[in-house]
């Protein structure tokens, strides 16, 4: 970096930096991407379809993650970075557009698996190109980013192989299995190298930005559940307003609200404060990688699975041919609905232990309750099953809040004092300079 943190159109970030509008713009692509993942999986309600859903989600997460890493190192809305970022955003959008054809191509148009592989390559290479540009004058930094470019190339090659090779060597189920194995190998390369490099690339200049960006993508995923609840190919304007429709809407929002509270009320604030307190760069990088880059993936996966279980539930309840409280949920939908919330809560338990050093016994009890309720819910109408899920989730989150009252008060007070101090500083600067 040159004087003032500038090097030919690239401005270095700072410890107090926050998310930029360009980063939020990038997140809008993932609203569409998450919707496409759930839609594609709903069209293939099998165990294999669910596995494909999780693999696609993991690759999408990796694309999002490295843009977050980039935004923590440099100011993405300054210099030449927006121009390169728009290329990344366009490639990510086409990547999301190709998701339904990523595993199995459909007649007509371009070959879906290759389109997906090409877009994945463009996203990862464009992100890596900016990293290499940043470190081009520093041999150690440049070599570090070059190491991170290799897994992107290898993973893309495996995705291309997955698109081309299985159809020439196998038929039927064997082709799908071989393709899925190639995709899993690509994931192993990306995530495995990230672990092997022991924090390389996870330099966290701004703990506030890092925590904020991950909180924002959790919000995007929670928003997807609201979309999934009412989304259907049929016209929403013609939806009859019935008691089951209102019941489904309220229950769906109740679960989402409980999930929001479980993450954002105290845990997210406490994790950010822990990251701020971790001064050693190596320890902070490891913590950022483990708690955010890796452990936030099951947080997002749990939300998306829950959204999959909710898919179009309001529209089914409004259908005159459907019994008043719906029919029993299919096994996959039930697994996604209850399993998604359980996975989400389990991820929060691990995060709480890692970042706050606190066991979350009420949440553990909530997960056990959800597991026990699955056999019962499988024989009940879908809206009753959703009601049981809402009640169990709300009880678990409320109990956790009561147990954490003392810690909650301390964490939230510190967060509030920080907010007041930042507002006062901003007001003072604006009064002087503006």
Coordinates of C-alpha atoms in Angstrom, one line a residue:
X1 CA 0.0 0.0 0.0
X2 CA 1.2 3.5 -0.8
X3 CA 0.8 6.7 1.2
X4 CA -2.6 7.0 3.0
X5 CA -3.3 3.3 2.3
X6 CA -3.7 3.8 -1.5
X7 CA -2.2 1.8 -4.3
X8 CA -3.3 2.6 -7.8
X9 CA -7.0 3.0 -7.2
X10 CA -7.3 0.5 -4.3
X11 CA -7.8 2.0 -0.8
X12 CA -7.0 -0.1 2.3
X13 CA -9.6 -0.7 4.9
X14 CA -9.3 0.3 8.5
X15 CA -10.1 -1.2 11.9
X16 CA -13.3 0.8 12.3
X17 CA -14.6 0.3 8.7
X18 CA -18.2 -1.0 8.1
X19 CA -20.0 -2.7 5.2
X20 CA -20.4 -0.6 2.0
X21 CA -23.5 -0.3 -0.2
X22 CA -21.7 -2.3 -2.9
X23 CA -21.3 -5.3 -0.5
X24 CA -25.1 -5.1 0.3
X25 CA -25.7 -5.0 -3.5
X26 CA -23.7 -8.2 -3.8
X27 CA -25.9 -9.8 -1.1
X28 CA -29.0 -9.1 -3.2
X29 CA -27.7 -11.7 -5.7
X30 CA -27.7 -14.2 -2.9
X31 CA -31.4 -13.5 -2.1
X32 CA -32.0 -14.8 -5.7
X33 CA -29.5 -17.6 -5.3
X34 CA -31.0 -19.0 -2.1
X35 CA -34.4 -18.8 -3.6
X36 CA -33.2 -20.8 -6.6
X37 CA -31.6 -23.4 -4.3
X38 CA -34.8 -24.1 -2.5
X39 CA -36.9 -24.0 -5.7
X40 CA -34.6 -26.5 -7.4
X41 CA -34.6 -28.8 -4.4
X42 CA -38.4 -28.6 -4.1
X43 CA -38.6 -29.9 -7.6
X44 CA -36.4 -32.9 -6.7
X45 CA -37.7 -34.0 -3.3
X46 CA -35.3 -36.9 -2.7
X47 CA -32.3 -37.6 -0.5
X48 CA -30.1 -37.0 -3.5
X49 CA -31.8 -33.7 -4.2
X50 CA -31.2 -32.7 -0.6
X51 CA -27.6 -33.6 -0.9
X52 CA -27.2 -31.6 -4.1
X53 CA -28.9 -28.7 -2.3
X54 CA -26.3 -28.7 0.5
X55 CA -23.4 -29.0 -2.0
X56 CA -24.7 -26.1 -4.0
X57 CA -25.2 -24.0 -0.9
X58 CA -21.6 -24.7 0.3
X59 CA -20.2 -23.5 -3.0
X60 CA -22.4 -20.4 -3.0
X61 CA -21.2 -19.7 0.6
X62 CA -17.6 -19.9 -0.6
X63 CA -18.3 -17.3 -3.3
X64 CA -19.9 -15.0 -0.8
X65 CA -17.2 -15.5 1.8
X66 CA -14.3 -14.3 -0.3
X67 CA -16.1 -11.1 -1.2
X68 CA -16.5 -10.6 2.5
X69 CA -12.8 -11.2 3.0
X70 CA -12.1 -8.7 0.2
X71 CA -14.4 -6.1 1.8
X72 CA -12.5 -6.4 5.1
X73 CA -9.1 -5.7 3.5
X74 CA -10.0 -2.9 1.1
X75 CA -12.8 -0.4 0.5
X76 CA -14.9 -2.0 -2.1
X77 CA -16.6 1.3 -3.1
X78 CA -13.4 3.1 -3.9
X79 CA -11.1 3.3 -6.9
X80 CA -11.2 0.6 -9.5
X81 CA -12.7 -2.0 -7.2
X82 CA -16.4 -1.3 -8.0
X83 CA -15.7 -2.0 -11.7
X84 CA -14.1 -5.4 -11.0
X85 CA -16.8 -6.1 -8.4
X86 CA -19.6 -5.6 -11.0
X87 CA -18.0 -8.4 -13.0
X88 CA -18.1 -10.6 -9.9
X89 CA -21.7 -9.6 -9.2
X90 CA -22.8 -10.4 -12.8
X91 CA -21.0 -13.7 -12.8
X92 CA -22.6 -14.6 -9.4
X93 CA -26.0 -13.7 -10.7
X94 CA -25.6 -16.0 -13.8
X95 CA -24.2 -18.6 -11.4
X96 CA -27.4 -18.4 -9.4
X97 CA -29.5 -18.5 -12.6
X98 CA -27.8 -21.7 -13.7
X99 CA -28.3 -23.5 -10.3
X100 CA -31.3 -25.6 -11.5
X101 CA -29.2 -27.0 -14.3
X102 CA -25.9 -27.3 -12.4
X103 CA -26.2 -31.1 -11.8
X104 CA -28.4 -32.3 -14.7
X105 CA -28.8 -30.3 -17.9
X106 CA -32.2 -29.8 -19.5
X107 CA -33.0 -29.7 -23.2
X108 CA -32.6 -26.4 -24.9
X109 CA -30.1 -23.6 -24.4
X110 CA -26.6 -23.8 -23.1
X111 CA -25.1 -26.7 -21.2
X112 CA -26.0 -26.0 -17.6
X113 CA -23.1 -27.7 -15.7
X114 CA -20.5 -25.9 -17.9
X115 CA -22.3 -22.6 -17.4
X116 CA -22.2 -23.1 -13.7
X117 CA -18.5 -24.1 -13.7
X118 CA -17.6 -21.1 -15.9
X119 CA -19.4 -18.6 -13.6
X120 CA -17.9 -20.2 -10.5
X121 CA -14.5 -19.8 -12.1
X122 CA -15.1 -16.1 -13.0
X123 CA -16.3 -15.3 -9.5
X124 CA -13.4 -16.9 -7.7
X125 CA -10.8 -15.6 -10.2
X126 CA -12.1 -12.1 -10.1
X127 CA -12.0 -12.1 -6.3
X128 CA -8.5 -13.6 -6.3
X129 CA -7.3 -11.1 -9.0
X130 CA -8.0 -8.2 -6.6
X131 CA -6.1 -10.0 -3.8
X132 CA -3.1 -10.4 -6.1
X133 CA -3.3 -6.8 -7.2
X134 CA -3.2 -5.7 -3.5
X135 CA -0.1 -7.8 -2.8
X136 CA 1.8 -7.4 -6.0
X137 CA 4.6 -5.3 -4.4
X138 CA 4.9 -7.6 -1.4
X139 CA 6.4 -11.0 -2.2
X140 CA 5.1 -12.7 0.9
X141 CA 1.6 -11.4 0.5
X142 CA 1.6 -12.2 -3.2
X143 CA 2.7 -15.8 -2.5
X144 CA 0.0 -16.2 0.1
X145 CA -2.7 -15.1 -2.3
X146 CA -1.3 -17.3 -5.0
X147 CA -1.7 -20.2 -2.7
X148 CA -5.4 -19.3 -2.4
X149 CA -5.8 -19.1 -6.1
X150 CA -4.8 -22.8 -6.7
X151 CA -7.8 -24.4 -4.9
X152 CA -10.2 -22.2 -7.0
X153 CA -8.6 -23.5 -10.2
X154 CA -8.7 -27.1 -9.0
X155 CA -12.3 -26.9 -7.7
X156 CA -13.4 -25.4 -11.0
X157 CA -11.7 -28.2 -12.9
X158 CA -13.5 -30.8 -10.8
X159 CA -16.9 -29.1 -11.4
X160 CA -16.1 -29.1 -15.2
X161 CA -15.3 -32.8 -14.9
X162 CA -18.5 -33.4 -13.0
X163 CA -20.4 -31.8 -15.9
X164 CA -18.7 -33.7 -18.7
X165 CA -17.2 -37.0 -17.6
X166 CA -20.0 -38.9 -15.8
X167 CA -22.4 -38.8 -18.8
X168 CA -19.8 -40.5 -20.9
X169 CA -18.9 -43.2 -18.4
X170 CA -22.1 -44.0 -16.5
X171 CA -25.8 -44.2 -17.0
X172 CA -28.8 -43.5 -14.7
X173 CA -28.2 -43.4 -11.0
X174 CA -24.4 -44.0 -11.3
X175 CA -24.0 -40.9 -13.4
X176 CA -25.7 -38.7 -10.7
X177 CA -23.7 -40.3 -8.0
X178 CA -20.4 -39.8 -9.9
X179 CA -21.3 -36.2 -10.5
X180 CA -22.1 -35.6 -6.9
X181 CA -18.8 -37.1 -5.8
X182 CA -16.9 -34.8 -8.1
X183 CA -18.7 -31.8 -6.6
X184 CA -18.0 -33.1 -3.0
X185 CA -14.3 -33.4 -4.0
X186 CA -14.4 -29.7 -5.2
X187 CA -15.8 -28.7 -1.8
X188 CA -13.1 -30.8 -0.1
X189 CA -10.4 -28.9 -2.0
X190 CA -11.8 -25.4 -1.2
X191 CA -12.6 -26.0 2.4
X192 CA -9.7 -28.4 3.1
X193 CA -7.1 -26.0 1.7
X194 CA -8.6 -23.2 3.9
X195 CA -8.0 -25.3 7.0
X196 CA -4.5 -26.5 5.9
X197 CA -3.3 -22.9 5.4
X198 CA -4.1 -22.1 9.1
X199 CA -5.7 -18.7 8.7
X200 CA -4.0 -17.5 5.6
X201 CA -6.4 -15.0 3.9
X202 CA -8.4 -14.4 7.1
X203 CA -6.6 -11.3 8.1
X204 CA -9.3 -9.3 9.9
X205 CA -8.6 -5.6 9.9
X206 CA -12.1 -4.6 11.1
X207 CA -13.8 -7.0 13.6
X208 CA -16.9 -4.8 13.3
X209 CA -17.1 -5.2 9.5
X210 CA -16.4 -9.0 9.7
X211 CA -19.2 -9.6 12.2
X212 CA -21.6 -7.2 10.4
X213 CA -21.1 -8.9 7.0
X214 CA -21.9 -12.3 8.5
X215 CA -24.9 -10.9 10.3
X216 CA -26.2 -9.4 7.0
X217 CA -26.0 -12.7 5.2
X218 CA -27.9 -14.4 8.1
X219 CA -30.6 -11.7 7.6
X220 CA -30.6 -12.5 3.8
X221 CA -31.2 -16.2 4.6
X222 CA -33.9 -15.4 7.1
X223 CA -35.6 -13.2 4.5
X224 CA -35.6 -16.2 2.2
X225 CA -37.7 -18.1 4.6
X226 CA -40.4 -15.4 4.4
X227 CA -40.3 -15.6 0.6
X228 CA -40.4 -19.4 0.7
X229 CA -43.4 -19.4 3.0
X230 CA -45.6 -17.6 0.5
X231 CA -43.9 -18.3 -2.8
X232 CA -45.7 -20.3 -5.4
X233 CA -45.9 -20.4 -9.2
X234 CA -49.6 -19.5 -8.9
X235 CA -50.7 -15.9 -8.7
X236 CA -50.5 -14.4 -5.2
X237 CA -53.1 -11.8 -6.0
X238 CA -55.7 -14.6 -6.3
X239 CA -54.9 -16.1 -2.9
X240 CA -58.0 -16.7 -0.8
X241 CA -57.6 -15.1 2.7
X242 CA -58.6 -17.9 5.0
X243 CA -57.9 -18.8 8.7
X244 CA -55.4 -21.5 7.7
X245 CA -53.6 -19.0 5.5
X246 CA -53.3 -16.5 8.4
X247 CA -52.4 -19.3 10.8
X248 CA -49.5 -20.4 8.5
X249 CA -48.3 -16.9 8.0
X250 CA -48.2 -16.1 11.7
X251 CA -46.5 -19.4 12.7
X252 CA -43.9 -19.1 10.0
X253 CA -43.0 -15.6 11.1
X254 CA -42.9 -16.7 14.7
X255 CA -40.3 -19.3 14.0
X256 CA -38.2 -16.8 11.9
X257 CA -38.5 -14.3 14.7
X258 CA -37.3 -16.9 17.3
X259 CA -34.4 -17.7 15.0
X260 CA -33.6 -14.0 14.6
X261 CA -33.6 -13.5 18.4
X262 CA -31.5 -16.5 19.1
X263 CA -28.7 -15.1 16.9
X264 CA -29.0 -11.3 17.0
X265 CA -30.2 -10.5 20.5
X266 CA -27.0 -11.4 22.3
X267 CA -24.9 -14.0 20.6
X268 CA -24.0 -11.9 17.5
X269 CA -23.0 -8.9 19.7
X270 CA -21.0 -11.1 22.1
X271 CA -19.1 -12.8 19.2
X272 CA -18.2 -9.4 17.8
X273 CA -16.9 -8.2 21.2
X274 CA -14.8 -11.4 21.5
X275 CA -13.3 -10.8 18.1
X276 CA -12.5 -7.2 19.1
X277 CA -10.8 -8.4 22.2
X278 CA -8.6 -10.8 20.3
X279 CA -5.7 -8.6 19.6
X280 CA -3.2 -11.2 18.3
X281 CA -3.5 -11.2 14.4
X282 CA -3.0 -15.0 14.1
X283 CA -5.4 -15.8 16.9
X284 CA -8.0 -13.4 15.4
X285 CA -7.6 -14.9 11.9
X286 CA -8.1 -18.4 13.3
X287 CA -11.1 -17.3 15.3
X288 CA -12.6 -15.5 12.3
X289 CA -12.1 -18.5 10.1
X290 CA -13.5 -21.1 12.5
X291 CA -16.4 -19.2 14.0
X292 CA -17.5 -17.2 11.0
X293 CA -16.2 -18.6 7.7
X294 CA -16.9 -22.3 8.7
X295 CA -19.4 -22.4 11.5
X296 CA -21.7 -19.9 9.8
X297 CA -22.2 -22.3 7.0
X298 CA -24.4 -24.6 9.1
X299 CA -26.2 -21.5 10.4
X300 CA -27.1 -20.6 6.8
X301 CA -27.8 -24.2 5.8
X302 CA -30.2 -24.6 8.7
X303 CA -32.2 -21.6 7.6
X304 CA -32.3 -22.7 4.0
X305 CA -33.5 -26.2 5.0
X306 CA -36.2 -24.6 7.1
X307 CA -37.2 -22.4 4.1
X308 CA -37.3 -25.6 1.9
X309 CA -39.8 -27.2 4.4
X310 CA -41.9 -24.0 4.3
X311 CA -42.0 -23.8 0.5
X312 CA -45.4 -22.7 -0.6
X313 CA -47.1 -23.8 2.6
X314 CA -49.5 -20.8 2.5
X315 CA -50.6 -21.6 -1.0
X316 CA -51.3 -25.2 -0.1
X317 CA -53.4 -24.0 2.9
X318 CA -55.4 -21.7 0.6
X319 CA -56.1 -24.5 -2.0
X320 CA -59.8 -25.4 -1.7
X321 CA -58.9 -29.0 -2.3
X322 CA -56.7 -29.1 0.7
X323 CA -58.2 -30.1 4.1
X324 CA -58.6 -27.2 6.5
X325 CA -55.3 -27.7 8.4
X326 CA -53.4 -29.3 5.5
X327 CA -52.2 -32.9 4.9
X328 CA -49.3 -34.6 6.8
X329 CA -46.0 -33.3 5.5
X330 CA -43.9 -35.6 3.2
X331 CA -40.9 -37.1 5.0
X332 CA -38.4 -34.8 3.2
X333 CA -40.3 -31.6 4.0
X334 CA -40.7 -32.7 7.6
X335 CA -37.0 -33.4 7.9
X336 CA -36.1 -30.1 6.3
X337 CA -38.5 -28.2 8.5
X338 CA -37.5 -29.6 11.9
X339 CA -34.0 -30.6 10.9
X340 CA -33.3 -27.1 9.6
X341 CA -34.2 -25.4 12.9
X342 CA -32.3 -28.1 14.8
X343 CA -29.2 -27.6 12.7
X344 CA -29.4 -23.8 13.1
X345 CA -29.7 -24.1 16.9
X346 CA -26.9 -26.7 17.0
X347 CA -24.6 -24.3 15.1
X348 CA -25.5 -21.5 17.6
X349 CA -24.6 -23.9 20.5
X350 CA -21.1 -24.4 19.1
X351 CA -20.7 -20.7 18.3
X352 CA -21.7 -19.8 21.9
X353 CA -19.2 -22.3 23.3
X354 CA -16.4 -21.2 21.0
X355 CA -16.8 -17.4 21.2
X356 CA -18.4 -16.9 24.6
X357 CA -17.2 -20.0 26.5
X358 CA -20.8 -20.6 27.6
X359 CA -22.8 -23.9 27.3
X360 CA -26.3 -23.3 26.0
X361 CA -28.2 -26.0 27.9
X362 CA -31.8 -24.7 27.1
X363 CA -31.0 -24.7 23.4
X364 CA -29.7 -28.3 23.7
X365 CA -32.9 -29.2 25.4
X366 CA -34.8 -27.5 22.6
X367 CA -33.0 -29.6 20.0
X368 CA -33.8 -32.8 21.8
X369 CA -37.5 -31.7 22.0
X370 CA -37.5 -31.1 18.2
X371 CA -36.1 -34.6 17.6
X372 CA -38.7 -36.1 19.9
X373 CA -41.5 -34.3 18.1
X374 CA -40.6 -35.4 14.6
X375 CA -42.4 -38.8 14.8
X376 CA -45.5 -37.1 16.2
X377 CA -45.5 -34.3 13.7
X378 CA -45.2 -36.7 10.8
X379 CA -48.7 -37.9 11.4
X380 CA -50.3 -34.5 11.9
X381 CA -51.6 -31.9 9.4
X382 CA -48.9 -29.6 8.2
X383 CA -50.1 -26.5 10.0
X384 CA -50.4 -28.3 13.3
X385 CA -46.8 -29.6 12.7
X386 CA -45.7 -26.1 12.0
X387 CA -47.4 -24.9 15.2
X388 CA -45.6 -27.5 17.3
X389 CA -42.3 -26.4 15.7
X390 CA -43.1 -22.7 16.5
X391 CA -44.0 -23.5 20.1
X392 CA -40.9 -25.7 20.7
X393 CA -38.5 -23.2 19.1
X394 CA -40.0 -20.2 21.0
X395 CA -39.8 -22.0 24.3
X396 CA -36.1 -23.0 23.7
X397 CA -35.1 -19.5 22.7
X398 CA -37.0 -17.9 25.6
X399 CA -35.5 -20.3 28.1
X400 CA -32.0 -19.6 26.8
X401 CA -32.7 -15.9 27.1
X402 CA -33.7 -16.3 30.8
X403 CA -30.6 -18.3 31.6
X404 CA -28.4 -15.8 29.9
X405 CA -30.0 -12.7 31.5
X406 CA -26.8 -11.6 33.4
X407 CA -24.5 -12.2 30.4
X408 CA -27.1 -10.6 28.1
X409 CA -27.3 -7.4 30.1
X410 CA -23.5 -7.0 30.1
X411 CA -23.1 -7.7 26.3
X412 CA -26.0 -5.5 25.3
X413 CA -24.8 -2.6 27.6
X414 CA -21.4 -2.7 26.0
X415 CA -22.9 -2.7 22.6
X416 CA -25.1 0.2 23.4
X417 CA -22.3 2.2 24.9
X418 CA -20.2 1.6 21.8
X419 CA -23.1 2.8 19.6
X420 CA -23.5 6.0 21.7
X421 CA -19.8 6.7 21.5
X422 CA -19.7 6.2 17.7
X423 CA -22.8 8.4 17.3
X424 CA -21.2 11.2 19.4
X425 CA -18.0 11.0 17.4
X426 CA -19.8 11.1 14.1
X427 CA -21.9 14.1 15.3
X428 CA -18.7 15.9 16.5
X429 CA -16.9 15.3 13.1
X430 CA -19.9 16.4 11.1
X431 CA -20.3 19.5 13.1
X432 CA -16.7 20.5 12.5
X433 CA -16.3 19.5 8.9
X434 CA -19.7 19.7 7.4

